[in-house]
Tab-separated table of C-alpha atoms and ligand atoms in Angstrom:
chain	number	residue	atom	x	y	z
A	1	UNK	CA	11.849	0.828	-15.332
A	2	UNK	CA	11.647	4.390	-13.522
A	3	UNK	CA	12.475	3.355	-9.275
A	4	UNK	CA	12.216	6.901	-8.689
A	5	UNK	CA	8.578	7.562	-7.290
A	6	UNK	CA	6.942	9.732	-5.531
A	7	UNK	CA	6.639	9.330	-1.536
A	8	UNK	CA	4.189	9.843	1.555
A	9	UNK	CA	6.252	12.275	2.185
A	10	UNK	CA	6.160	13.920	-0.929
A	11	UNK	CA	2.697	14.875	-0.892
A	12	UNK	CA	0.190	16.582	1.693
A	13	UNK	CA	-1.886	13.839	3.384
A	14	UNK	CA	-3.428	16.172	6.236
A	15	UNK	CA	-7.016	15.998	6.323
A	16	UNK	CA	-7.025	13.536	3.359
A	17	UNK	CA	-8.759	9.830	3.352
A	18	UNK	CA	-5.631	7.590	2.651
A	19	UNK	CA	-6.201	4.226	0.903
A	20	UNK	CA	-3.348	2.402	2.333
A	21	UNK	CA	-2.287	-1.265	0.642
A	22	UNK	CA	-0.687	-2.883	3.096
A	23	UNK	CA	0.676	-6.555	3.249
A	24	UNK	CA	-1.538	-8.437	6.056
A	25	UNK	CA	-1.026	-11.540	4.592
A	26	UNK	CA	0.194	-12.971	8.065
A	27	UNK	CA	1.064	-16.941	9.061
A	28	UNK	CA	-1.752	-18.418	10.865
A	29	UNK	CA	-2.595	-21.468	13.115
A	30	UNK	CA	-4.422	-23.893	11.451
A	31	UNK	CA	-6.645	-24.941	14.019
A	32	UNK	CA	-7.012	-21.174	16.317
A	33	UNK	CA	-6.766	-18.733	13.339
A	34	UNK	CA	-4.119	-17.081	15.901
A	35	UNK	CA	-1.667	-15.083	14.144
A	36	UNK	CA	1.711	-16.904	14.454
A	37	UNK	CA	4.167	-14.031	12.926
A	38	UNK	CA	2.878	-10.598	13.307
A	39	UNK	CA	6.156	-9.142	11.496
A	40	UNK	CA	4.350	-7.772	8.596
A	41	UNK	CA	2.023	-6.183	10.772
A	42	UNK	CA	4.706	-4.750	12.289
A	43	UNK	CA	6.567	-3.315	8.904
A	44	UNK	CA	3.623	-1.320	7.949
A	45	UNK	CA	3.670	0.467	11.346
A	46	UNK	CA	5.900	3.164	10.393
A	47	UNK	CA	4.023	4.425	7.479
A	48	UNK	CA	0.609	4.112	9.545
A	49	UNK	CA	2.049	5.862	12.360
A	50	UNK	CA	3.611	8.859	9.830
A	51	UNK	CA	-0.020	9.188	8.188
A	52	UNK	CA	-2.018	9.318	11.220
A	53	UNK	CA	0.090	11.994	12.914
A	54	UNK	CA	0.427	14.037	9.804
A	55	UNK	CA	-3.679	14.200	9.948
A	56	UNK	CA	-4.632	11.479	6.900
A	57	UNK	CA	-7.521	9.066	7.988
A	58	UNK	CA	-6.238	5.741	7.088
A	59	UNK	CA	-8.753	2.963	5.098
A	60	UNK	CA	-6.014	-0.207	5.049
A	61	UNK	CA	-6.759	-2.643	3.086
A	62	UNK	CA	-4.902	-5.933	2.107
A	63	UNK	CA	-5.084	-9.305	0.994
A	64	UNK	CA	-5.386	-12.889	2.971
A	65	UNK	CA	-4.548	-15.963	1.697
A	66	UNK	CA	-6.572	-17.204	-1.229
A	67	UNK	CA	-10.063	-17.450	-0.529
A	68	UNK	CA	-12.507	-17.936	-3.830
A	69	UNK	CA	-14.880	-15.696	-3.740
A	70	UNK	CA	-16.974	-17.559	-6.161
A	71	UNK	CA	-19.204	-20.448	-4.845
A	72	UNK	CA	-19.457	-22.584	-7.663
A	73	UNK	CA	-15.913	-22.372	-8.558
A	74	UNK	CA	-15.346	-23.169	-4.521
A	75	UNK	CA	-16.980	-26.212	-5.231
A	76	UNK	CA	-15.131	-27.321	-8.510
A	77	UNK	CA	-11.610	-26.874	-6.555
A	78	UNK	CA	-12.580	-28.879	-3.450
A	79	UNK	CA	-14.373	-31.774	-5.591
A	80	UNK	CA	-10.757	-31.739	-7.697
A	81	UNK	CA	-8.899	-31.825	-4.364
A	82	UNK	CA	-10.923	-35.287	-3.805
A	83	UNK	CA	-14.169	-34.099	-1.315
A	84	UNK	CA	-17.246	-35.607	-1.618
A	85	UNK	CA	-19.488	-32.988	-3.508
A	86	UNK	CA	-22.979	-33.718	-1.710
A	87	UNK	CA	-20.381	-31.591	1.503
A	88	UNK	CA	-19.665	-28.739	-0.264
A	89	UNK	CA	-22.337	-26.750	1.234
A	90	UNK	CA	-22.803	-22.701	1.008
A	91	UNK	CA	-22.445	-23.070	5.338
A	92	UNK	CA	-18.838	-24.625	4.573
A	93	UNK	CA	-18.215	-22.259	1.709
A	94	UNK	CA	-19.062	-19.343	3.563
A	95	UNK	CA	-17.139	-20.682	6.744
A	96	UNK	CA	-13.554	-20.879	4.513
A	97	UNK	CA	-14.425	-17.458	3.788
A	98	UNK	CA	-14.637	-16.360	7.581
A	99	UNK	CA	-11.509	-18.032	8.247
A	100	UNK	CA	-9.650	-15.636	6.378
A	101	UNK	CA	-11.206	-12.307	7.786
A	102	UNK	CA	-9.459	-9.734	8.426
A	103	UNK	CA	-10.845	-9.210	11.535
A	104	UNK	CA	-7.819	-11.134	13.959
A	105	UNK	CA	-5.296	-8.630	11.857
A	106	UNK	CA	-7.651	-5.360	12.867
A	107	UNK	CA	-7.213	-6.733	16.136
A	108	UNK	CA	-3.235	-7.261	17.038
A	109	UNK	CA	-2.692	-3.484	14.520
A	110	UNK	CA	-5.176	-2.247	17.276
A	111	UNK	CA	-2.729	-3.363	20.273
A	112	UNK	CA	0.567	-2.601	18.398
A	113	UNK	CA	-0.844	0.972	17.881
A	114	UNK	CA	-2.311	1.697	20.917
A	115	UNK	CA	-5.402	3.123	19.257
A	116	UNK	CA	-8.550	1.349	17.921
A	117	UNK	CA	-8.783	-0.377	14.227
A	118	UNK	CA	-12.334	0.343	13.069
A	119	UNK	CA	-13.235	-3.316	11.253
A	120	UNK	CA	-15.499	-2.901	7.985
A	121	UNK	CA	-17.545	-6.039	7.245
A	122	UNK	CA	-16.640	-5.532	3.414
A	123	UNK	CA	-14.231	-4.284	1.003
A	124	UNK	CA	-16.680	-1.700	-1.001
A	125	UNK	CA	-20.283	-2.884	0.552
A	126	UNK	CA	-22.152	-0.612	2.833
A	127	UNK	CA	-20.761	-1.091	5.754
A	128	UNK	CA	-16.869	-0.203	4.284
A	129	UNK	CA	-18.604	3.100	2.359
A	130	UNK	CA	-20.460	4.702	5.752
A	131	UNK	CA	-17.290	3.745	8.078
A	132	UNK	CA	-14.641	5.067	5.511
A	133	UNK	CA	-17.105	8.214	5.331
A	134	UNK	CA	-17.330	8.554	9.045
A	135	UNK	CA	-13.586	8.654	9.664
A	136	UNK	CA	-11.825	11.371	10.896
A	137	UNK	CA	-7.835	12.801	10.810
A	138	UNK	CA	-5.927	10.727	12.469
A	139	UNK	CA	-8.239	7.266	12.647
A	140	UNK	CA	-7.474	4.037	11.200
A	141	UNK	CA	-9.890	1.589	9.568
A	142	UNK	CA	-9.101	-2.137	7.692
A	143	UNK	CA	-11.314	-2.951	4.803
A	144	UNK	CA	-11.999	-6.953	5.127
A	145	UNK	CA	-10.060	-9.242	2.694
A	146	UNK	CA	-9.790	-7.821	-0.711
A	147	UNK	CA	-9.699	-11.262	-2.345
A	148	UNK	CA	-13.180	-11.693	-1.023
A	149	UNK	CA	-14.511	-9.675	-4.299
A	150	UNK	CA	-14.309	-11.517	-7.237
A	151	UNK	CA	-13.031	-8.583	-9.086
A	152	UNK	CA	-9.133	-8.194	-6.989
A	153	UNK	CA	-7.408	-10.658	-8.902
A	154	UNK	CA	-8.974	-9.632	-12.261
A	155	UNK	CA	-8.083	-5.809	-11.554
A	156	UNK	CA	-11.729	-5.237	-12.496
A	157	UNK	CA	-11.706	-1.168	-13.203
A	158	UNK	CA	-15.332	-1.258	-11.001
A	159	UNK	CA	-13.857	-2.834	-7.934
A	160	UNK	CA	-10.757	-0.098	-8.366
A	161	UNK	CA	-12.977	2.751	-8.897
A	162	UNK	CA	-15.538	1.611	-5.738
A	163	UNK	CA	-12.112	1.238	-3.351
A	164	UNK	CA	-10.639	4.695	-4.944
A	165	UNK	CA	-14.212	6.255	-4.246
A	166	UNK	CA	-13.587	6.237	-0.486
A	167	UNK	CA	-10.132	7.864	-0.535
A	168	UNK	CA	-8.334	10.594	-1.585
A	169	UNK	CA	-4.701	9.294	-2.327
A	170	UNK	CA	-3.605	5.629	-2.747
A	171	UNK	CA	-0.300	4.619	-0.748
A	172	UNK	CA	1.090	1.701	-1.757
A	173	UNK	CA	3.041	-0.306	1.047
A	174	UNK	CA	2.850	-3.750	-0.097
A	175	UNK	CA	6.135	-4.537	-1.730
A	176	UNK	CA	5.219	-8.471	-1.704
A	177	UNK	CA	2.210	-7.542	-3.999
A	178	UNK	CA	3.946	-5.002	-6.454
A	179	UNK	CA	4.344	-7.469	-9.108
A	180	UNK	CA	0.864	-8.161	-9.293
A	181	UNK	CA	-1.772	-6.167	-11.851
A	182	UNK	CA	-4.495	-6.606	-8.985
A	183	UNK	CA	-7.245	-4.075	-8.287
A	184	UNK	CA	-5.918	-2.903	-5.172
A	185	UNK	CA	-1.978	-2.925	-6.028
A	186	UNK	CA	-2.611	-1.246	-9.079
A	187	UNK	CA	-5.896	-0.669	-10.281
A	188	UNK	CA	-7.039	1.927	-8.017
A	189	UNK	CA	-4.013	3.913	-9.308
A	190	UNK	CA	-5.386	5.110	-12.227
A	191	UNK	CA	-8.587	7.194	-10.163
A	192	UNK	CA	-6.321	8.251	-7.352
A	193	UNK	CA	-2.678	10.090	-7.257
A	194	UNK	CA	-0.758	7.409	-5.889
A	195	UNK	CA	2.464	7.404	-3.928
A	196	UNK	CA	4.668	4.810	-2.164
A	197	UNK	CA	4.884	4.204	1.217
A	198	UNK	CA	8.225	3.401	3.307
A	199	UNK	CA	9.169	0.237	2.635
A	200	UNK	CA	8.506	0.360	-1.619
A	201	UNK	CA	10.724	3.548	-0.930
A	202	UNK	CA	13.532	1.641	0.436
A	203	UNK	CA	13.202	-1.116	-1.384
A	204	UNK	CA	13.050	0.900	-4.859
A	205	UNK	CA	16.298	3.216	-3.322
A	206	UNK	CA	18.065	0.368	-2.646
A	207	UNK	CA	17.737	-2.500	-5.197
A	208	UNK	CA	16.630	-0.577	-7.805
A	209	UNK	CA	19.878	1.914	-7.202
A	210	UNK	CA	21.661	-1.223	-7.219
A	211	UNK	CA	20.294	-1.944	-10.649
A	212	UNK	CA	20.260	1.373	-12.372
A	213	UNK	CA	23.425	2.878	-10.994
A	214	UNK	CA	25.584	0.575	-8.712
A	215	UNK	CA	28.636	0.978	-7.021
A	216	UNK	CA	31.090	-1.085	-9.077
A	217	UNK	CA	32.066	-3.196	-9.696
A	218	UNK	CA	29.225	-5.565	-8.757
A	219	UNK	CA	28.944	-9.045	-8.159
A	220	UNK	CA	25.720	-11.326	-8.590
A	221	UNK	CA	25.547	-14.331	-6.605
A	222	UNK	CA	22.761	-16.745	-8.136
A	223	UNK	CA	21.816	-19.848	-6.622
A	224	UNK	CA	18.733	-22.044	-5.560
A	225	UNK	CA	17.326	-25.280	-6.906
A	226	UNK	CA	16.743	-24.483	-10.545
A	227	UNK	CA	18.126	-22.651	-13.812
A	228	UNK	CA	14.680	-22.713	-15.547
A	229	UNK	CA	13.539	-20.384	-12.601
A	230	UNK	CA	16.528	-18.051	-12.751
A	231	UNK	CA	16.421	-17.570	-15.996
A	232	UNK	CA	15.139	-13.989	-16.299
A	233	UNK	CA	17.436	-13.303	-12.933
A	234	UNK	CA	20.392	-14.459	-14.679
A	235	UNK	CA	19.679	-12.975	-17.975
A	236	UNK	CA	19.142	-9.117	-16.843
A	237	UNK	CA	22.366	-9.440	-14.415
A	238	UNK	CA	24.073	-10.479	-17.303
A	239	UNK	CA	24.134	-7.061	-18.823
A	240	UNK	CA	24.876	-5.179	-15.189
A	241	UNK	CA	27.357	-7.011	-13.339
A	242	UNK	CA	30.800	-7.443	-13.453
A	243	UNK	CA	30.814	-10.892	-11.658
A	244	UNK	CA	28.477	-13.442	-11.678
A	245	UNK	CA	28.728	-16.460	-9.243
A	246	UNK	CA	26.923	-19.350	-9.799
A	247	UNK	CA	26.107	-21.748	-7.147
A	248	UNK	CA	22.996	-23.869	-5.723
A	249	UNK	CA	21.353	-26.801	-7.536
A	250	UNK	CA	21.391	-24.846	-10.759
A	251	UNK	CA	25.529	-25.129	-11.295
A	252	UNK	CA	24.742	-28.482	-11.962
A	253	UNK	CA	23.297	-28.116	-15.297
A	254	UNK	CA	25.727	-25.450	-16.452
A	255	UNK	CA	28.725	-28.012	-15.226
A	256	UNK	CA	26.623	-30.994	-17.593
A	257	UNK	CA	26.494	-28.530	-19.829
A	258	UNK	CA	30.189	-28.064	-19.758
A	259	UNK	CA	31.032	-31.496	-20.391
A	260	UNK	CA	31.079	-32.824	-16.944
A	261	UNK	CA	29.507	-35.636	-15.176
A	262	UNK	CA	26.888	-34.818	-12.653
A	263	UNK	CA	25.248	-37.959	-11.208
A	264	UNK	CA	21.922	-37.866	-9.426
A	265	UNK	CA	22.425	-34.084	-8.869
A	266	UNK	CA	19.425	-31.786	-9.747
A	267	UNK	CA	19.666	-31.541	-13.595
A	268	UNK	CA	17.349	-29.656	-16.214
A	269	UNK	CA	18.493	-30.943	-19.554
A	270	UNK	CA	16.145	-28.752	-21.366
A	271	UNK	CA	18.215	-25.667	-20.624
A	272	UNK	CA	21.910	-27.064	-20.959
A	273	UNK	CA	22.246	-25.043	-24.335
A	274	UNK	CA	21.192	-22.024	-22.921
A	275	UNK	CA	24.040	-22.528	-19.976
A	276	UNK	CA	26.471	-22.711	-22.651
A	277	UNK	CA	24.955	-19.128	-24.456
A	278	UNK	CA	25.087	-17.421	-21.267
A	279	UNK	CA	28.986	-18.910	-21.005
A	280	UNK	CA	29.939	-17.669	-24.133
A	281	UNK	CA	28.060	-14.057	-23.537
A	282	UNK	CA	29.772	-13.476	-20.290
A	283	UNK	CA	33.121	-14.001	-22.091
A	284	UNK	CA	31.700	-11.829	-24.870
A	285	UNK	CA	30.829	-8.825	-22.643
A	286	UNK	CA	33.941	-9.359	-20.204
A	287	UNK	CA	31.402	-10.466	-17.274
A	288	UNK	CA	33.621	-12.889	-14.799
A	289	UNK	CA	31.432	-15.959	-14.572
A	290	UNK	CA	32.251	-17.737	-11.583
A	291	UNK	CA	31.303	-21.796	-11.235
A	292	UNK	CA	31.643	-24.044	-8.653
A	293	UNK	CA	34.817	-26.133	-9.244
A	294	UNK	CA	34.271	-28.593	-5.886
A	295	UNK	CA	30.886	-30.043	-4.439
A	296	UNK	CA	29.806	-31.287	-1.148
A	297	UNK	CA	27.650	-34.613	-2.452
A	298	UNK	CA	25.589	-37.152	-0.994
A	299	UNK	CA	24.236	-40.456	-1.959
A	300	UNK	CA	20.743	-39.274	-0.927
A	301	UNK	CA	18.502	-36.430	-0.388
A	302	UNK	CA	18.604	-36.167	3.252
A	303	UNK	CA	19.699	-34.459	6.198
A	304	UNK	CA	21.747	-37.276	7.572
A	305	UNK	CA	23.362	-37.733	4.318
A	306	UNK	CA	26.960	-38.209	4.712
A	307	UNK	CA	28.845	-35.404	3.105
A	308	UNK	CA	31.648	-36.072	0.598
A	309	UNK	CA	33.601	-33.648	-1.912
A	310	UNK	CA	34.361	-34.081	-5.107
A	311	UNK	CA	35.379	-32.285	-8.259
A	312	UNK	CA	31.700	-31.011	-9.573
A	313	UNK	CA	32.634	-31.940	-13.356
A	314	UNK	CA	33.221	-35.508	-11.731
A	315	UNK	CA	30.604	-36.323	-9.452
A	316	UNK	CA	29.823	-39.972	-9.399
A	317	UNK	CA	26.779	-41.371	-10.779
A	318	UNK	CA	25.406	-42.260	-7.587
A	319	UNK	CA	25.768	-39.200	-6.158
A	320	UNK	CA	24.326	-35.696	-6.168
A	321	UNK	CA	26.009	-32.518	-5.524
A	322	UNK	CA	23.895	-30.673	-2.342
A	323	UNK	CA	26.917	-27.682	-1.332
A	324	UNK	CA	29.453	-26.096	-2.974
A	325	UNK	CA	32.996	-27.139	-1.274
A	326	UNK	CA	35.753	-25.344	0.250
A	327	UNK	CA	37.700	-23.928	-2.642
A	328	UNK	CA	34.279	-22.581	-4.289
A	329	UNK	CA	33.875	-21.142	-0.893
A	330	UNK	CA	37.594	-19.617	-1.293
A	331	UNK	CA	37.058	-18.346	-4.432
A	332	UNK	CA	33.501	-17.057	-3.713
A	333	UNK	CA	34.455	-15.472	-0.916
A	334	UNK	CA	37.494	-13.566	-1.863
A	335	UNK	CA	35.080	-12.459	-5.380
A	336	UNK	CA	33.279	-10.331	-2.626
A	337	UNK	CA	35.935	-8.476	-0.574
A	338	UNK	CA	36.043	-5.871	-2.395
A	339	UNK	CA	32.896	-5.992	-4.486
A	340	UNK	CA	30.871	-2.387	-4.669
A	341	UNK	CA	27.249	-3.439	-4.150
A	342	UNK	CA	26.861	-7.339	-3.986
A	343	UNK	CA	23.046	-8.684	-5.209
A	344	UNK	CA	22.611	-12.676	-4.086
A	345	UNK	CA	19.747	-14.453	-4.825
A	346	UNK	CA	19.760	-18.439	-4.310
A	347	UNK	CA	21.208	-20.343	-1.373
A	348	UNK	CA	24.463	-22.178	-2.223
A	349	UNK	CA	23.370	-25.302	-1.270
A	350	UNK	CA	20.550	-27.183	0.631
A	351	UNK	CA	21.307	-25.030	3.332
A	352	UNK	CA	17.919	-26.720	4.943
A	353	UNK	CA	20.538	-29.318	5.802
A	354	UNK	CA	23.056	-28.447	8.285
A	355	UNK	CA	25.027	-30.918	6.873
A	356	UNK	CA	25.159	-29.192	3.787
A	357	UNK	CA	24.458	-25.391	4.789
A	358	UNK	CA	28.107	-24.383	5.350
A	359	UNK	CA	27.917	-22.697	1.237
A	360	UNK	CA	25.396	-20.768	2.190
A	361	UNK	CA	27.140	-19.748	5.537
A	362	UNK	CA	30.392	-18.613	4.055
A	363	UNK	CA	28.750	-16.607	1.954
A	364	UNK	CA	26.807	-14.817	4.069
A	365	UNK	CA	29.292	-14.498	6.721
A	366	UNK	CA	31.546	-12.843	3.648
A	367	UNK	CA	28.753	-10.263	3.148
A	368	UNK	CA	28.525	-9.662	6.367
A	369	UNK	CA	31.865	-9.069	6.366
A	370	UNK	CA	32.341	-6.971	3.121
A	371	UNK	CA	31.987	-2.953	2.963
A	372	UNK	CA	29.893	-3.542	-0.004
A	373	UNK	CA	26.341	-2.688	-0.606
A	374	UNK	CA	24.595	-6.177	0.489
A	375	UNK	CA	21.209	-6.987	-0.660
A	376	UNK	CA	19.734	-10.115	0.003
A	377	UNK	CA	16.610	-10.945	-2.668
A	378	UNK	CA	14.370	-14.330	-3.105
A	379	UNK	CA	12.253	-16.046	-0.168
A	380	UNK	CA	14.360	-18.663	0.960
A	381	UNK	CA	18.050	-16.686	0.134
A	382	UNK	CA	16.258	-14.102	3.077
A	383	UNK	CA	15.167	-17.141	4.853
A	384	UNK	CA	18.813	-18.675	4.890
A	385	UNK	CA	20.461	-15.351	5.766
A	386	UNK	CA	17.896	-15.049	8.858
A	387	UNK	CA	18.179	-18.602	9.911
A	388	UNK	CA	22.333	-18.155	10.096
A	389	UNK	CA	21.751	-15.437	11.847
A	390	UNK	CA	23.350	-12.642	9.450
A	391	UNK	CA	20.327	-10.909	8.748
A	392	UNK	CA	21.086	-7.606	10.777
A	393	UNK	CA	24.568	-7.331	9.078
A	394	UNK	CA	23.139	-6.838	5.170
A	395	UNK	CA	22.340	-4.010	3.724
A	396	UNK	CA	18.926	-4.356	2.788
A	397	UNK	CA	17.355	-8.031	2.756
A	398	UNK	CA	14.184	-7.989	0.002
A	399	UNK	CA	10.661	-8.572	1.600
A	400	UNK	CA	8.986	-9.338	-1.606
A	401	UNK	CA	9.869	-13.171	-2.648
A	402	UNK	CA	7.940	-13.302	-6.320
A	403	UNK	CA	8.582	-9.434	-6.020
A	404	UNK	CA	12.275	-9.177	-5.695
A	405	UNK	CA	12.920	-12.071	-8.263
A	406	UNK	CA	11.027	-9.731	-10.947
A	407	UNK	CA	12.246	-6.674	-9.533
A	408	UNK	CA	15.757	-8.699	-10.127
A	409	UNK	CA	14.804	-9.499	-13.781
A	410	UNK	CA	14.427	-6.068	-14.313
A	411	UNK	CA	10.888	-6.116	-15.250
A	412	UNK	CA	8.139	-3.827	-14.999
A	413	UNK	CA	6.062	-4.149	-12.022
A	414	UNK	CA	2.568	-3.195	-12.217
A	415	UNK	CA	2.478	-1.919	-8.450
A	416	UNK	CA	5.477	0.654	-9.208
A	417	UNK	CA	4.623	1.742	-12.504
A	418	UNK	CA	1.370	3.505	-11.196
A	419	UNK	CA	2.697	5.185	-8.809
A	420	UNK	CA	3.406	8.744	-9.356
A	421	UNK	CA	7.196	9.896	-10.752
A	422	UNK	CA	9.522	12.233	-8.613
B	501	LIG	P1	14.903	-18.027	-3.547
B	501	LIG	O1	13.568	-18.332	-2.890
B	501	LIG	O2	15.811	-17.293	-2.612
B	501	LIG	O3	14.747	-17.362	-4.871
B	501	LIG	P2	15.102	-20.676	-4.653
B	501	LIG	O4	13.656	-20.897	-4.364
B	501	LIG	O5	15.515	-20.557	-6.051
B	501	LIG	O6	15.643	-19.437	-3.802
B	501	LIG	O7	15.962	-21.908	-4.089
B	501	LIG	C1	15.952	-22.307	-2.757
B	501	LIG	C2	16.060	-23.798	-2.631
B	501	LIG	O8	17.141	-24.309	-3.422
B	501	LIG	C3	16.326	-24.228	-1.225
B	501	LIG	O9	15.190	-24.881	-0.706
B	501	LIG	C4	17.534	-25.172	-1.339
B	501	LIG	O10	17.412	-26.335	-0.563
B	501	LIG	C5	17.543	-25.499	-2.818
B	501	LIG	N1	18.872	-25.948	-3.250
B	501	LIG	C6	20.026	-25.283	-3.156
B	501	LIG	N2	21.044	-26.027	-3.600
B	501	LIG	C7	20.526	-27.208	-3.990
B	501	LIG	C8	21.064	-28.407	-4.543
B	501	LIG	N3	22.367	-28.525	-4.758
B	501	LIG	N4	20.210	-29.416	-4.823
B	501	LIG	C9	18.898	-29.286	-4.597
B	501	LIG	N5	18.326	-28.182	-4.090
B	501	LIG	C10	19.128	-27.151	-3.786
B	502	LIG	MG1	12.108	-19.859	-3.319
């Protein structure tokens, strides 16, 4: 996989119409619609802000939530959620739809730029074609949810080629979409040149220089609930690093797999043999494969559980391991002092817990504390790290959850490939 890609800043955007992909996919209130974290609004306003001064008209366009765009099919998934089908009527249909406008997003850009966010009333329909061809240098528009057309999800070339008819260049800023083949993530790529914006630029500097060239040696710490989810995670770091720690729900099945006894703790016995291959090739290539030798445990999955070590090849059988304990922290901990570039994915225990957070702590207070390259990838590991309140101290802290996992696993991702090489 090629991380080195073209820029904003690598190509001349003044005058040009900019199809911008931004990630809009913002929390909202339930009952209001009110935006209740504008922080993604917020990333994207450093690439807005470069295009509109350097002269590019901006068309933004983005995803929200999952709406189905198809009426029918609308009323096959509600009647298999359980509603009544004589109540799925086009008015409700058509009202799920308007809940997840754009139109609240166009709003709170407007006030965080100080400058008005012409709102289109579709993604390629009239209205979107005479606004995008009335803009001028240095005005912004938002194109209304592209999941509204049928064709976004199925990268339908016609819906790419529609959205690339209103632009001239394609920046893509949505790292959280990247890994999906979607019409506006990737599609409209192939009838536009297409360049990243700031955030894929860090993100592809940072983790995938941490991939393809790291500063050694380098030390993967893997945790989280579950192996089978890791898998392609584990296997790619495999060939890279020079220490891999294993910790989280998952180091139960490699310490079953080792012979031990686990209890109640979380346990895939599909995928014990392939613990024991990725054992044996760590020895093989001279990887240090680090497992947790003590575990906080608890009778029961809950947050007034009473913590209570023991040896995590002899938990008792009506237990279940939910932290790693204080000599995995000591060994953990001391693997990172003087680690090059340190990649963690997976929380260390069920950090959701206090009780049984303190893995997860120690850890991040040792990157925090390490003069390593620290990058934080996975959903909940950048939850955790924010929550403890170590977020400011990491290097760079992944803002793509499906995203960085396969951007971890080394694979190809469709949003990146298109864009256009250095
Ligand atoms: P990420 O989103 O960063 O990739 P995962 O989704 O794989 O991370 O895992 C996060 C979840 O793993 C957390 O909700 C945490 O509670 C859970 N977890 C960690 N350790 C354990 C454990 N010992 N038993 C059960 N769940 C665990
Ligand atoms: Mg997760």
């Amino acid at each position: 996989m090629n991380y080195n890609k073209k820029t904003v800043k690598d190509i001349d955007v003044k005058g040009k119409k900019v199809l911008l992909r931004c990630d809009f996919n913002v929390p909202q209130d339930k009952a209001t619609g009110a935006i209740t974290d504008d922080k993604r609004i917020r990333a994207a306003l450093p690439t807005i802000q470069y295009l509109l001064e350097q002269g590019a008209a901006v068309i933004a366009c983005s995803h929200l939530g999952k709406p189905e765009p198809n009426f029918e099919k609308w009323v096959k998934k509600q009647t298999e959620k359980g509603k009544d089908p004589a109540s799925l009527t086009k008015e409700k249909w058509e009202k799920s739809l308007a809940a997840l406008s754009l139109a609240p997003v166009a709003k709170r850009l407007s006030e965080l730029l100080g400058q008005e966010v012409v709102m289109a009333a579709d993604v390629v329909g009239s209205d979107a074609k005479a606004k995008a061809a009335a803009l001028q240098p240095g005005e912004i528009m938002l194109l209304e949810n592209t999941r509204f057309e049928k064709g976004e999800t199925k990268n339908d070339p016609d819906l790419a080629k529609a959205m690339a008819g209103m632009a001239d260049i394609y920046v893509s800023f949505a790292f959280g979409a990247v890994h999906r083949a979607h019409a506006a993530s990737a599609g409209v790529a192939a009838y536009l040149p297409a360049v990243s914006g700031f955030l894929i630029q860090q993100e592809l500097e940072i983790m995938g220089g941490a991939l393809a060239n790291p500063k050694r040696p380098l030390v993967a710490i893997l945790g989280g609930s579950k192996v089978s989810s890791k898998i392609g995670v584990i296997n790619n770091l495999l060939d890279i690093a020079d220490t891999i720690i294993i910790g989280g729900g998952m180091a139960y099945t490699f310490a079953k797999a080792q012979g031990g006894s686990v209890g109640k703790s979380l346990l895939e016995s599909d995928w014990l043999g392939y613990c024991n291959d990725m054992i044996a090739k760590a020895k093989e290539k001279g990887v240090k494969l680090l497992l947790p030798v003590d575990t906080m445990a608890a009778s029961e999955f809950s947050a007034d559980a009473e913590p209570v070590l023991c040896d995590t090849m002899a938990i008792p059988d009506d237990m279940m391991g939910m932290d790693i304990g204080p000599k995995t922290i000591a060994a953990y901990t001391d693997a990172v002092k003087d680690a090059g570039t340190v990649i963690w994915n997976g929380p260390m225990g069920v950090f959701e817990f206090p009780a049984f957070a303190e893995g997860t702590r120690a850890v991040a207070k040792a990157l925090a504390d390490t003069d390593a390259i620290t990058i934080i990838g996975g959903g909940d590991s950048a939850a955790a790290v924010a929550q403890l309140g170590y977020a400011d101290k990491m290097t760079h802290i992944s803002t793509g959850g499906g995203a960085s996992l396969e951007f971890l696993e080394g694979k190809e991702l469709p949003g990146v490939a298109c864009l256009l090489d250095k």
